[in-house]
Amino acid sequence: MRNRIEEKFLEFYESWIFQLEQYLHQLLIAHNNKNNTMSEIELRGLISKLTTHHKAYYTAKWAAIGEDVLALFGPVWLNPLEKACFWLTGWKPSTAFRMVERLRKSTVVLVEAQVKKLEELRVKTRFEEEKIDREMERYQVAMADRKMVELARLGCHVNSGGGGGESMVVVEAAVKGLAMGLEKMVKAADCVRLKTLKGILDILAPPQCVEFLAETTAFQVQLRRWGNERHNQ
């Protein structure tokens, strides 16, 4: 049964992904514009629409995290295939560089300065990912330490009717502490996602940004379609 936060974010996400599909259509038109009739101002305007759309997602997501971070680890608004591709409730930042590399092998030509900056950003992003992975590992290990095991036993004792109000307060405080730790890590991961996206878009020229956004957006939309089709079979 879905709680209020899940229902609210489900409604938001379905509207958000629908708008993303509309932007994908615009990106593909710009991408397939072989005569280059779109001005740089028009391209930048389209890029701005996409970045604003993604920022709106994270604004809504962080609001939901503040109310129920655990809902983000079992998102009812995603299908199983989408969930399988996630890293700490979202896309893994380093995958963006694979998208850029795939474009380099097909249509996008980068100058030496761009290649150098992208590599510097990739190394920095990978460092941040590993830092968060280590923090998550420490968090998971801490879940199994002696103090947490004792709290789990105390929780079972309370639920069976054998504990008083003081015990319940201790258990609730511990759970709240765990949730705060998760919230901190999710937000850290989201910050890396946003910095990576902004960093890549700052390095690429407007036409290259459009190709990159068309590639990443098409993958996200298609992943959802594939997952829904398989899930509904």
mmCIF file of C-alpha atoms in Angstrom, residues 120-222:
data_model
loop_
_atom_site.group_PDB
_atom_site.id
_atom_site.type_symbol
_atom_site.label_atom_id
_atom_site.label_comp_id
_atom_site.label_asym_id
_atom_site.label_seq_id
_atom_site.Cartn_x
_atom_site.Cartn_y
_atom_site.Cartn_z
ATOM 1 C CA GLU A 120 39.598 15.919 -15.717
ATOM 2 C CA LEU A 121 35.873 16.007 -14.941
ATOM 3 C CA ARG A 122 35.586 12.225 -15.377
ATOM 4 C CA VAL A 123 38.411 11.611 -12.872
ATOM 5 C CA LYS A 124 36.868 14.039 -10.392
ATOM 6 C CA THR A 125 33.433 12.441 -10.802
ATOM 7 C CA ARG A 126 34.823 8.942 -10.314
ATOM 8 C CA PHE A 127 36.607 10.095 -7.152
ATOM 9 C CA GLU A 128 33.326 11.483 -5.761
ATOM 10 C CA GLU A 129 31.485 8.257 -6.647
ATOM 11 C CA GLU A 130 34.056 6.127 -4.864
ATOM 12 C CA LYS A 131 33.905 8.420 -1.837
ATOM 13 C CA ILE A 132 30.122 7.953 -1.620
ATOM 14 C CA ASP A 133 30.459 4.192 -2.176
ATOM 15 C CA ARG A 134 32.873 3.978 0.756
ATOM 16 C CA GLU A 135 30.497 6.010 2.923
ATOM 17 C CA MET A 136 27.617 3.715 1.967
ATOM 18 C CA GLU A 137 29.724 0.672 2.804
ATOM 19 C CA ARG A 138 30.537 2.111 6.243
ATOM 20 C CA TYR A 139 26.854 2.808 6.748
ATOM 21 C CA GLN A 140 25.895 -0.779 5.877
ATOM 22 C CA VAL A 141 28.588 -2.195 8.156
ATOM 23 C CA ALA A 142 27.365 0.051 10.969
ATOM 24 C CA MET A 143 23.883 -1.405 10.513
ATOM 25 C CA ALA A 144 25.201 -4.751 11.695
ATOM 26 C CA ASP A 145 27.247 -3.551 14.652
ATOM 27 C CA ARG A 146 26.459 -4.636 18.198
ATOM 28 C CA LYS A 147 24.553 -1.482 19.140
ATOM 29 C CA MET A 148 22.200 -1.741 16.141
ATOM 30 C CA VAL A 149 21.578 -5.450 16.742
ATOM 31 C CA GLU A 150 20.620 -4.669 20.331
ATOM 32 C CA LEU A 151 18.274 -1.924 19.118
ATOM 33 C CA ALA A 152 16.685 -4.364 16.655
ATOM 34 C CA ARG A 153 16.043 -6.804 19.511
ATOM 35 C CA LEU A 154 14.614 -3.971 21.583
ATOM 36 C CA GLY A 155 12.326 -3.051 18.675
ATOM 37 C CA CYS A 156 11.026 -6.609 18.451
ATOM 38 C CA HIS A 157 10.460 -6.578 22.198
ATOM 39 C CA VAL A 158 8.495 -3.320 21.949
ATOM 40 C CA ASN A 159 6.399 -4.582 19.023
ATOM 41 C CA SER A 160 5.497 -7.727 20.936
ATOM 42 C CA GLY A 161 4.101 -5.575 23.720
ATOM 43 C CA GLY A 162 6.921 -6.080 26.151
ATOM 44 C CA GLY A 163 8.443 -2.613 26.132
ATOM 45 C CA GLY A 164 7.441 0.748 27.483
ATOM 46 C CA GLY A 165 7.394 4.250 26.072
ATOM 47 C CA GLU A 166 11.036 4.901 26.882
ATOM 48 C CA SER A 167 12.143 1.901 24.795
ATOM 49 C CA MET A 168 9.994 3.065 21.893
ATOM 50 C CA VAL A 169 11.628 6.496 21.998
ATOM 51 C CA VAL A 170 15.087 4.891 21.817
ATOM 52 C CA VAL A 171 14.130 2.770 18.795
ATOM 53 C CA GLU A 172 12.487 5.684 16.962
ATOM 54 C CA ALA A 173 15.535 7.889 17.581
ATOM 55 C CA ALA A 174 17.806 5.191 16.146
ATOM 56 C CA VAL A 175 15.650 4.771 13.036
ATOM 57 C CA LYS A 176 15.574 8.538 12.556
ATOM 58 C CA GLY A 177 19.369 8.612 12.769
ATOM 59 C CA LEU A 178 19.652 5.908 10.109
ATOM 60 C CA ALA A 179 17.243 7.792 7.828
ATOM 61 C CA MET A 180 19.262 10.988 8.244
ATOM 62 C CA GLY A 181 22.394 9.104 7.187
ATOM 63 C CA LEU A 182 20.655 7.822 4.060
ATOM 64 C CA GLU A 183 19.314 11.279 3.245
ATOM 65 C CA LYS A 184 22.817 12.727 3.474
ATOM 66 C CA MET A 185 24.220 10.118 1.058
ATOM 67 C CA VAL A 186 21.389 10.448 -1.453
ATOM 68 C CA LYS A 187 21.795 14.216 -1.561
ATOM 69 C CA ALA A 188 25.563 13.830 -1.949
ATOM 70 C CA ALA A 189 24.994 11.477 -4.900
ATOM 71 C CA ASP A 190 22.484 13.894 -6.436
ATOM 72 C CA CYS A 191 24.971 16.749 -6.119
ATOM 73 C CA VAL A 192 27.534 14.715 -8.062
ATOM 74 C CA ARG A 193 24.904 13.984 -10.714
ATOM 75 C CA LEU A 194 24.054 17.671 -11.101
ATOM 76 C CA LYS A 195 27.698 18.804 -11.096
ATOM 77 C CA THR A 196 28.556 16.185 -13.710
ATOM 78 C CA LEU A 197 25.686 17.211 -15.967
ATOM 79 C CA LYS A 198 26.540 20.911 -15.651
ATOM 80 C CA GLY A 199 30.240 20.221 -16.135
ATOM 81 C CA ILE A 200 29.710 18.311 -19.373
ATOM 82 C CA LEU A 201 27.297 20.906 -20.761
ATOM 83 C CA ASP A 202 29.770 23.693 -19.916
ATOM 84 C CA ILE A 203 32.515 21.909 -21.878
ATOM 85 C CA LEU A 204 30.482 21.028 -24.974
ATOM 86 C CA ALA A 205 29.414 23.542 -27.614
ATOM 87 C CA PRO A 206 25.626 24.145 -27.943
ATOM 88 C CA PRO A 207 25.128 21.760 -30.920
ATOM 89 C CA GLN A 208 27.135 19.110 -29.034
ATOM 90 C CA CYS A 209 25.047 19.697 -25.902
ATOM 91 C CA VAL A 210 21.894 19.075 -27.916
ATOM 92 C CA GLU A 211 23.305 15.780 -29.216
ATOM 93 C CA PHE A 212 24.359 14.740 -25.725
ATOM 94 C CA LEU A 213 20.995 15.613 -24.189
ATOM 95 C CA ALA A 214 19.162 13.876 -27.021
ATOM 96 C CA GLU A 215 21.220 10.735 -26.381
ATOM 97 C CA THR A 216 20.762 10.689 -22.594
ATOM 98 C CA THR A 217 17.080 11.651 -22.725
ATOM 99 C CA ALA A 218 16.290 9.043 -25.388
ATOM 100 C CA PHE A 219 17.975 6.394 -23.235
ATOM 101 C CA GLN A 220 15.952 7.366 -20.161
ATOM 102 C CA VAL A 221 12.658 7.440 -22.058
ATOM 103 C CA GLN A 222 13.352 4.181 -23.890
#
